[in-house]
């Protein structure tokens, strides 16, 4: 069995999708399944040169499987050839890839609802993504209009089998877009990356600031007023320009830690007392998961990732000031048994080998009859 993963060329090694595919390939390798990255050259101005993104020779950046470079116009032919060889094709719902699919009728192709950009049209700029789903879907736009607007993006999901990256995403797809979901495949994480993260000395606050359309600056400001003194320097990563603008508008001193690769980011998680992720437009943000795996409590909109973490003293709802105050006092003397229990709970569903086995089972159930 062989699994081919589609990666558009505008995705750099700093992107979440690159990390997801690296971890998934690692898991597939450990369970004895061959994997391959199909790196597709797009016309995007942000296109990353293939040689800079993936080096299979030295294995510094893409350590598992193999990789091939394909021009966007040749992708259909390449996928046909891979399928004749018995490969299963998995494409994440990246914006470029979903638009390319269009009317493409490709056998043995599964779409992994990972980014789910289509939800933007349903919940556009609505503050509280943690609850009130019906109100969210109908209060901002008429429900039928919102669904029609999102269909141009989600249409390929009606033509191919779809895996959701969480129960939360599955519910959004099925309830509001009537997309049939074949199963849930959680985002894989490499446990070994976090093995030494629990013993770090911690101080200060680390914030993740996404783009202007995804970040609730008001919620971040309210949280910082509870958690930090006005003269405290706040470290942040993500959108540098937007983060510094936030500091100017709300009067906080912001320190951009730079565009760092994952190992450095994990070190930063582990060295801070708390991580704040005020992202309200995502379907399963990984920042809270990565923070908890690093042994650091997190404040965020809690609904999506709580299906994995469960109730925990290490997680506070960004919409609940009382909860933040109560739990922050606990975090000052957080015991390592609590940290390890949360980590184990996450890895039960998201460890890369486990996710790889789930993927293989789903693909076999869907497509093996065709061979």
Tab-separated table of C-alpha atoms in Angstrom:
chain	number	residue	atom	x	y	z
A	1	UNK	CA	0.000	0.000	0.000
A	2	UNK	CA	1.151	3.542	-0.802
A	3	UNK	CA	-0.272	6.935	0.234
A	4	UNK	CA	0.422	10.095	-1.788
A	5	UNK	CA	-0.094	13.470	-0.089
A	6	UNK	CA	-0.768	16.644	-2.103
A	7	UNK	CA	1.212	19.727	-0.997
A	8	UNK	CA	0.756	23.002	-2.980
A	9	UNK	CA	3.949	24.959	-3.537
A	10	UNK	CA	2.901	28.066	-1.618
A	11	UNK	CA	3.165	26.100	1.627
A	12	UNK	CA	6.531	26.699	3.285
A	13	UNK	CA	8.162	24.529	5.934
A	14	UNK	CA	6.718	26.982	8.488
A	15	UNK	CA	3.161	26.074	7.519
A	16	UNK	CA	0.971	23.805	9.574
A	17	UNK	CA	0.206	21.668	6.528
A	18	UNK	CA	3.896	20.899	5.992
A	19	UNK	CA	4.212	19.812	9.617
A	20	UNK	CA	1.038	17.721	9.400
A	21	UNK	CA	2.314	15.855	6.338
A	22	UNK	CA	5.749	15.342	7.856
A	23	UNK	CA	4.215	13.845	10.996
A	24	UNK	CA	1.749	11.739	9.015
A	25	UNK	CA	4.559	10.399	6.816
A	26	UNK	CA	6.524	9.581	9.953
A	27	UNK	CA	3.591	7.623	11.351
A	28	UNK	CA	3.016	5.794	8.065
A	29	UNK	CA	6.683	4.807	7.935
A	30	UNK	CA	6.548	3.371	11.463
A	31	UNK	CA	3.559	1.170	10.608
A	32	UNK	CA	5.205	-0.046	7.383
A	33	UNK	CA	3.271	1.996	4.807
A	34	UNK	CA	5.046	3.838	1.990
A	35	UNK	CA	4.230	7.535	1.649
A	36	UNK	CA	5.059	10.244	-0.853
A	37	UNK	CA	4.690	14.019	-1.043
A	38	UNK	CA	3.355	15.271	-4.382
A	39	UNK	CA	4.647	18.834	-4.357
A	40	UNK	CA	2.595	20.845	-6.879
A	41	UNK	CA	3.960	24.010	-8.474
A	42	UNK	CA	1.211	26.637	-8.452
A	43	UNK	CA	1.084	30.118	-9.929
A	44	UNK	CA	0.986	31.671	-6.484
A	45	UNK	CA	3.447	34.538	-6.014
A	46	UNK	CA	4.431	33.046	-2.673
A	47	UNK	CA	5.602	29.816	-4.288
A	48	UNK	CA	8.469	28.210	-2.387
A	49	UNK	CA	11.253	26.586	-4.469
A	50	UNK	CA	11.119	22.808	-4.225
A	51	UNK	CA	14.766	22.491	-3.231
A	52	UNK	CA	14.303	24.847	-0.291
A	53	UNK	CA	11.176	23.103	0.948
A	54	UNK	CA	12.061	19.426	0.753
A	55	UNK	CA	15.482	17.768	0.833
A	56	UNK	CA	15.122	14.002	0.806
A	57	UNK	CA	18.862	13.430	0.450
A	58	UNK	CA	20.037	14.935	3.755
A	59	UNK	CA	16.640	14.307	5.399
A	60	UNK	CA	16.896	17.537	7.398
A	61	UNK	CA	13.516	18.870	6.387
A	62	UNK	CA	11.470	15.968	5.049
A	63	UNK	CA	12.783	12.961	6.919
A	64	UNK	CA	10.335	10.285	5.794
A	65	UNK	CA	9.090	8.867	2.531
A	66	UNK	CA	9.870	10.468	-0.817
A	67	UNK	CA	8.854	13.578	-2.714
A	68	UNK	CA	8.170	14.467	-6.349
A	69	UNK	CA	7.739	17.866	-7.970
A	70	UNK	CA	4.815	18.305	-10.383
A	71	UNK	CA	3.571	21.260	-12.405
A	72	UNK	CA	-0.049	22.183	-11.690
A	73	UNK	CA	-1.033	21.479	-15.304
A	74	UNK	CA	0.410	17.964	-15.007
A	75	UNK	CA	-1.200	17.080	-11.709
A	76	UNK	CA	-4.136	15.183	-13.204
A	77	UNK	CA	-1.819	12.984	-15.275
A	78	UNK	CA	0.431	12.364	-12.267
A	79	UNK	CA	-2.486	11.377	-10.051
A	80	UNK	CA	-3.807	8.999	-12.719
A	81	UNK	CA	-0.398	7.320	-12.886
A	82	UNK	CA	-0.148	7.033	-9.117
A	83	UNK	CA	-3.579	5.463	-8.922
A	84	UNK	CA	-2.702	2.906	-11.575
A	85	UNK	CA	0.240	2.003	-9.327
A	86	UNK	CA	-2.199	1.442	-6.462
A	87	UNK	CA	-1.547	4.654	-4.534
A	88	UNK	CA	-4.222	6.326	-2.433
A	89	UNK	CA	-4.362	10.113	-2.864
A	90	UNK	CA	-5.034	12.379	0.111
A	91	UNK	CA	-5.533	16.108	-0.383
A	92	UNK	CA	-6.062	18.587	2.424
A	93	UNK	CA	-8.675	21.250	1.734
A	94	UNK	CA	-6.106	23.885	0.857
A	95	UNK	CA	-7.698	26.763	-1.038
A	96	UNK	CA	-5.621	26.261	-4.200
A	97	UNK	CA	-6.193	22.510	-4.225
A	98	UNK	CA	-9.961	22.787	-3.721
A	99	UNK	CA	-10.270	25.263	-6.581
A	100	UNK	CA	-8.090	23.088	-8.817
A	101	UNK	CA	-10.266	20.057	-8.157
A	102	UNK	CA	-13.363	21.717	-9.581
A	103	UNK	CA	-14.870	19.138	-11.874
A	104	UNK	CA	-11.887	16.776	-11.678
A	105	UNK	CA	-13.182	13.240	-11.265
A	106	UNK	CA	-10.253	11.405	-9.705
A	107	UNK	CA	-10.633	7.911	-8.323
A	108	UNK	CA	-9.246	6.951	-4.939
A	109	UNK	CA	-8.940	10.553	-3.818
A	110	UNK	CA	-9.910	11.529	-0.268
A	111	UNK	CA	-10.248	15.106	0.969
A	112	UNK	CA	-9.111	15.809	4.512
A	113	UNK	CA	-11.125	18.757	5.868
A	114	UNK	CA	-8.242	20.400	7.674
A	115	UNK	CA	-8.369	24.132	6.971
A	116	UNK	CA	-12.036	24.244	5.969
A	117	UNK	CA	-11.920	27.749	4.497
A	118	UNK	CA	-15.553	27.396	3.496
A	119	UNK	CA	-16.602	28.041	7.081
A	120	UNK	CA	-15.438	31.654	6.770
A	121	UNK	CA	-18.568	32.487	4.824
A	122	UNK	CA	-20.731	31.094	7.595
A	123	UNK	CA	-19.033	32.674	10.595
A	124	UNK	CA	-17.403	35.751	9.102
A	125	UNK	CA	-15.945	37.989	11.796
A	126	UNK	CA	-18.328	36.627	14.417
A	127	UNK	CA	-16.656	36.915	17.780
A	128	UNK	CA	-17.589	33.822	19.764
A	129	UNK	CA	-16.664	30.685	17.829
A	130	UNK	CA	-17.000	28.563	20.958
A	131	UNK	CA	-20.792	28.391	21.106
A	132	UNK	CA	-24.158	29.425	19.685
A	133	UNK	CA	-23.716	27.590	16.396
A	134	UNK	CA	-27.219	28.116	15.090
A	135	UNK	CA	-27.071	31.810	15.983
A	136	UNK	CA	-23.686	32.079	14.307
A	137	UNK	CA	-24.840	30.441	11.114
A	138	UNK	CA	-28.074	32.381	10.785
A	139	UNK	CA	-27.435	35.646	12.622
A	140	UNK	CA	-24.737	37.093	10.381
A	141	UNK	CA	-25.933	35.870	6.989
A	142	UNK	CA	-29.189	34.192	6.004
A	143	UNK	CA	-28.436	30.477	6.306
A	144	UNK	CA	-29.319	29.575	2.700
A	145	UNK	CA	-27.264	32.470	1.320
A	146	UNK	CA	-24.286	31.526	3.470
A	147	UNK	CA	-24.409	27.937	2.275
A	148	UNK	CA	-24.684	28.947	-1.392
A	149	UNK	CA	-21.722	31.305	-0.948
A	150	UNK	CA	-19.581	28.563	0.550
A	151	UNK	CA	-20.530	25.922	-2.052
A	152	UNK	CA	-18.025	27.126	-4.670
A	153	UNK	CA	-15.314	25.999	-2.280
A	154	UNK	CA	-16.962	22.934	-0.794
A	155	UNK	CA	-18.314	21.503	-4.057
A	156	UNK	CA	-15.412	19.024	-4.407
A	157	UNK	CA	-16.409	17.664	-1.010
A	158	UNK	CA	-19.643	16.404	-2.548
A	159	UNK	CA	-17.693	14.550	-5.255
A	160	UNK	CA	-15.052	12.810	-3.115
A	161	UNK	CA	-14.927	11.044	0.251
A	162	UNK	CA	-14.264	13.479	3.102
A	163	UNK	CA	-12.460	12.950	6.402
A	164	UNK	CA	-12.877	15.624	9.069
A	165	UNK	CA	-10.006	16.633	11.334
A	166	UNK	CA	-12.312	16.713	14.372
A	167	UNK	CA	-15.853	15.994	15.480
A	168	UNK	CA	-16.304	19.763	15.569
A	169	UNK	CA	-15.382	20.095	11.875
A	170	UNK	CA	-17.531	17.079	11.026
A	171	UNK	CA	-20.539	18.695	12.665
A	172	UNK	CA	-20.010	21.980	10.785
A	173	UNK	CA	-19.710	20.174	7.465
A	174	UNK	CA	-22.721	17.934	7.952
A	175	UNK	CA	-25.060	20.329	9.749
A	176	UNK	CA	-24.521	23.508	7.751
A	177	UNK	CA	-23.112	22.389	4.406
A	178	UNK	CA	-24.750	18.919	4.213
A	179	UNK	CA	-21.389	17.365	3.313
A	180	UNK	CA	-21.247	13.675	4.170
A	181	UNK	CA	-18.231	12.889	6.376
A	182	UNK	CA	-16.790	9.363	6.226
A	183	UNK	CA	-14.808	9.587	9.450
A	184	UNK	CA	-12.663	11.713	11.778
A	185	UNK	CA	-8.893	11.788	11.291
A	186	UNK	CA	-7.170	13.919	13.896
A	187	UNK	CA	-4.074	15.967	13.100
A	188	UNK	CA	-0.974	13.869	13.912
A	189	UNK	CA	1.647	14.977	16.400
A	190	UNK	CA	5.135	13.612	16.955
A	191	UNK	CA	5.366	12.685	20.639
A	192	UNK	CA	9.179	12.641	20.661
A	193	UNK	CA	9.304	16.383	19.907
A	194	UNK	CA	7.772	17.088	23.307
A	195	UNK	CA	9.649	14.554	25.442
A	196	UNK	CA	11.941	17.086	27.110
A	197	UNK	CA	9.514	20.008	27.164
A	198	UNK	CA	8.070	19.352	30.632
A	199	UNK	CA	11.190	20.238	32.627
A	200	UNK	CA	11.639	23.846	31.486
A	201	UNK	CA	11.635	26.863	33.792
A	202	UNK	CA	8.662	29.038	32.880
A	203	UNK	CA	8.117	32.800	32.916
A	204	UNK	CA	6.077	35.349	30.986
A	205	UNK	CA	3.238	35.141	28.469
A	206	UNK	CA	3.330	33.887	24.886
A	207	UNK	CA	0.524	34.923	22.520
A	208	UNK	CA	-0.377	33.652	19.068
A	209	UNK	CA	-1.668	36.400	16.795
A	210	UNK	CA	-3.123	35.239	13.496
A	211	UNK	CA	-4.400	37.369	10.648
A	212	UNK	CA	-6.798	40.329	11.002
A	213	UNK	CA	-9.798	38.164	10.056
A	214	UNK	CA	-9.011	35.402	12.546
A	215	UNK	CA	-7.819	37.107	15.726
A	216	UNK	CA	-10.095	38.540	18.392
A	217	UNK	CA	-7.993	41.493	19.563
A	218	UNK	CA	-10.592	42.569	22.084
A	219	UNK	CA	-10.478	39.145	23.736
A	220	UNK	CA	-6.663	39.243	23.772
A	221	UNK	CA	-6.637	42.686	25.393
A	222	UNK	CA	-9.169	41.601	28.047
A	223	UNK	CA	-7.142	38.487	28.808
A	224	UNK	CA	-3.869	40.382	29.126
A	225	UNK	CA	-5.508	42.804	31.566
A	226	UNK	CA	-6.238	39.822	33.798
A	227	UNK	CA	-2.967	37.950	33.294
A	228	UNK	CA	-0.284	40.642	32.941
A	229	UNK	CA	0.872	44.022	34.205
A	230	UNK	CA	0.757	46.831	31.645
A	231	UNK	CA	4.556	47.226	31.710
A	232	UNK	CA	5.177	43.493	31.099
A	233	UNK	CA	6.709	42.528	27.771
A	234	UNK	CA	4.436	40.126	25.865
A	235	UNK	CA	6.137	37.655	23.534
A	236	UNK	CA	4.160	36.699	20.440
A	237	UNK	CA	4.422	34.798	17.181
A	238	UNK	CA	2.342	34.674	14.002
A	239	UNK	CA	1.579	37.904	12.153
A	240	UNK	CA	4.354	40.359	13.128
A	241	UNK	CA	2.807	43.493	11.639
A	242	UNK	CA	-0.638	42.825	13.085
A	243	UNK	CA	0.783	41.960	16.494
A	244	UNK	CA	2.797	45.167	16.739
A	245	UNK	CA	-0.257	47.132	15.602
A	246	UNK	CA	-2.231	45.510	18.413
A	247	UNK	CA	0.393	46.759	20.887
A	248	UNK	CA	0.103	50.310	19.556
A	249	UNK	CA	-3.699	50.351	19.673
A	250	UNK	CA	-4.158	48.739	23.092
A	251	UNK	CA	-0.989	49.964	24.802
A	252	UNK	CA	0.886	46.674	25.303
A	253	UNK	CA	4.610	46.157	24.802
A	254	UNK	CA	4.905	43.374	22.243
A	255	UNK	CA	8.009	41.324	21.409
A	256	UNK	CA	7.958	39.316	18.157
A	257	UNK	CA	9.967	36.114	18.695
A	258	UNK	CA	10.570	35.721	14.957
A	259	UNK	CA	9.566	33.261	12.289
A	260	UNK	CA	10.730	30.101	13.997
A	261	UNK	CA	10.589	26.450	12.996
A	262	UNK	CA	8.702	23.963	15.093
A	263	UNK	CA	11.474	22.791	17.424
A	264	UNK	CA	12.206	26.405	18.388
A	265	UNK	CA	8.504	27.140	18.814
A	266	UNK	CA	8.116	24.141	21.133
A	267	UNK	CA	10.983	25.494	23.229
A	268	UNK	CA	9.158	28.822	23.455
A	269	UNK	CA	5.923	27.105	24.514
A	270	UNK	CA	7.783	25.246	27.244
A	271	UNK	CA	9.537	28.334	28.608
A	272	UNK	CA	6.401	30.468	29.119
A	273	UNK	CA	3.916	30.378	31.980
A	274	UNK	CA	0.835	30.519	29.741
A	275	UNK	CA	-0.029	30.630	26.043
A	276	UNK	CA	-2.923	32.783	24.801
A	277	UNK	CA	-4.553	31.894	21.480
A	278	UNK	CA	-7.353	34.376	20.670
A	279	UNK	CA	-8.250	32.741	17.341
A	280	UNK	CA	-12.012	32.530	16.866
A	281	UNK	CA	-12.246	31.568	13.211
A	282	UNK	CA	-10.475	28.205	13.204
A	283	UNK	CA	-11.984	24.741	13.278
A	284	UNK	CA	-9.216	23.040	15.238
A	285	UNK	CA	-6.353	25.337	16.128
A	286	UNK	CA	-3.148	23.444	16.948
A	287	UNK	CA	-1.571	26.146	19.120
A	288	UNK	CA	-3.497	25.045	22.252
A	289	UNK	CA	-2.624	21.390	21.582
A	290	UNK	CA	1.071	22.142	21.086
A	291	UNK	CA	1.130	24.326	24.179
A	292	UNK	CA	-0.394	21.604	26.358
A	293	UNK	CA	1.994	18.978	24.963
A	294	UNK	CA	4.812	21.333	25.993
A	295	UNK	CA	3.464	21.417	29.541
A	296	UNK	CA	2.125	24.978	29.381
A	297	UNK	CA	-1.475	26.005	30.205
A	298	UNK	CA	-3.502	27.700	27.489
A	299	UNK	CA	-6.235	30.325	27.261
A	300	UNK	CA	-8.331	30.134	24.108
A	301	UNK	CA	-11.777	29.561	22.642
A	302	UNK	CA	-12.158	26.057	23.970
A	303	UNK	CA	-14.837	24.227	21.993
A	304	UNK	CA	-12.904	22.634	19.081
A	305	UNK	CA	-9.875	21.119	20.807
A	306	UNK	CA	-11.629	20.208	24.068
A	307	UNK	CA	-12.994	17.060	22.415
A	308	UNK	CA	-9.420	15.759	22.599
A	309	UNK	CA	-8.222	17.364	25.829
A	310	UNK	CA	-11.394	16.992	27.880
A	311	UNK	CA	-12.001	18.963	31.102
A	312	UNK	CA	-8.683	20.187	32.440
A	313	UNK	CA	-7.312	22.672	34.927
A	314	UNK	CA	-4.683	23.527	32.275
A	315	UNK	CA	-7.267	25.055	29.930
A	316	UNK	CA	-9.210	28.296	30.480
A	317	UNK	CA	-11.957	29.704	28.268
A	318	UNK	CA	-10.949	33.106	26.929
A	319	UNK	CA	-14.580	34.227	27.329
A	320	UNK	CA	-14.638	33.450	31.057
A	321	UNK	CA	-12.668	35.999	33.163
A	322	UNK	CA	-13.534	34.245	36.434
A	323	UNK	CA	-12.215	30.937	35.172
A	324	UNK	CA	-8.992	32.586	34.002
A	325	UNK	CA	-8.414	34.186	37.414
A	326	UNK	CA	-9.130	30.964	39.312
A	327	UNK	CA	-7.007	28.709	37.140
A	328	UNK	CA	-4.077	31.117	36.850
A	329	UNK	CA	-3.526	30.761	40.586
A	330	UNK	CA	-3.358	26.971	40.125
A	331	UNK	CA	-0.874	27.294	37.262
A	332	UNK	CA	1.737	28.866	39.546
A	333	UNK	CA	2.185	25.489	41.258
A	334	UNK	CA	1.049	23.077	38.557
A	335	UNK	CA	2.047	19.492	39.353
A	336	UNK	CA	3.701	17.350	36.683
A	337	UNK	CA	1.191	14.508	37.077
A	338	UNK	CA	-1.553	16.814	35.786
A	339	UNK	CA	0.633	17.859	32.864
A	340	UNK	CA	1.416	14.254	31.931
A	341	UNK	CA	-2.238	13.194	32.122
A	342	UNK	CA	-3.229	15.919	29.659
A	343	UNK	CA	-0.373	14.963	27.354
A	344	UNK	CA	-1.351	11.279	27.431
A	345	UNK	CA	-4.982	12.152	26.730
A	346	UNK	CA	-3.973	14.096	23.608
A	347	UNK	CA	-1.631	11.405	22.312
A	348	UNK	CA	-4.311	8.733	22.678
A	349	UNK	CA	-6.029	10.316	19.659
A	350	UNK	CA	-3.321	12.340	17.920
A	351	UNK	CA	-0.037	10.404	18.133
A	352	UNK	CA	1.247	10.101	14.553
A	353	UNK	CA	1.379	6.290	14.358
A	354	UNK	CA	-2.167	6.063	15.687
A	355	UNK	CA	-3.418	8.634	13.149
A	356	UNK	CA	-1.556	6.788	10.363
A	357	UNK	CA	-3.266	3.515	11.280
A	358	UNK	CA	-6.639	5.277	11.328
A	359	UNK	CA	-5.966	6.734	7.876
A	360	UNK	CA	-4.985	3.379	6.398
A	361	UNK	CA	-8.101	1.723	7.820
A	362	UNK	CA	-10.342	4.463	6.411
A	363	UNK	CA	-8.727	4.321	2.975
A	364	UNK	CA	-8.978	0.539	2.819
A	365	UNK	CA	-12.628	0.628	3.831
A	366	UNK	CA	-13.388	3.212	1.159
A	367	UNK	CA	-11.360	2.073	-1.809
A	368	UNK	CA	-10.115	-1.517	-1.565
A	369	UNK	CA	-13.112	-2.831	-3.501
A	370	UNK	CA	-11.797	-1.086	-6.612
A	371	UNK	CA	-8.601	-3.187	-6.774
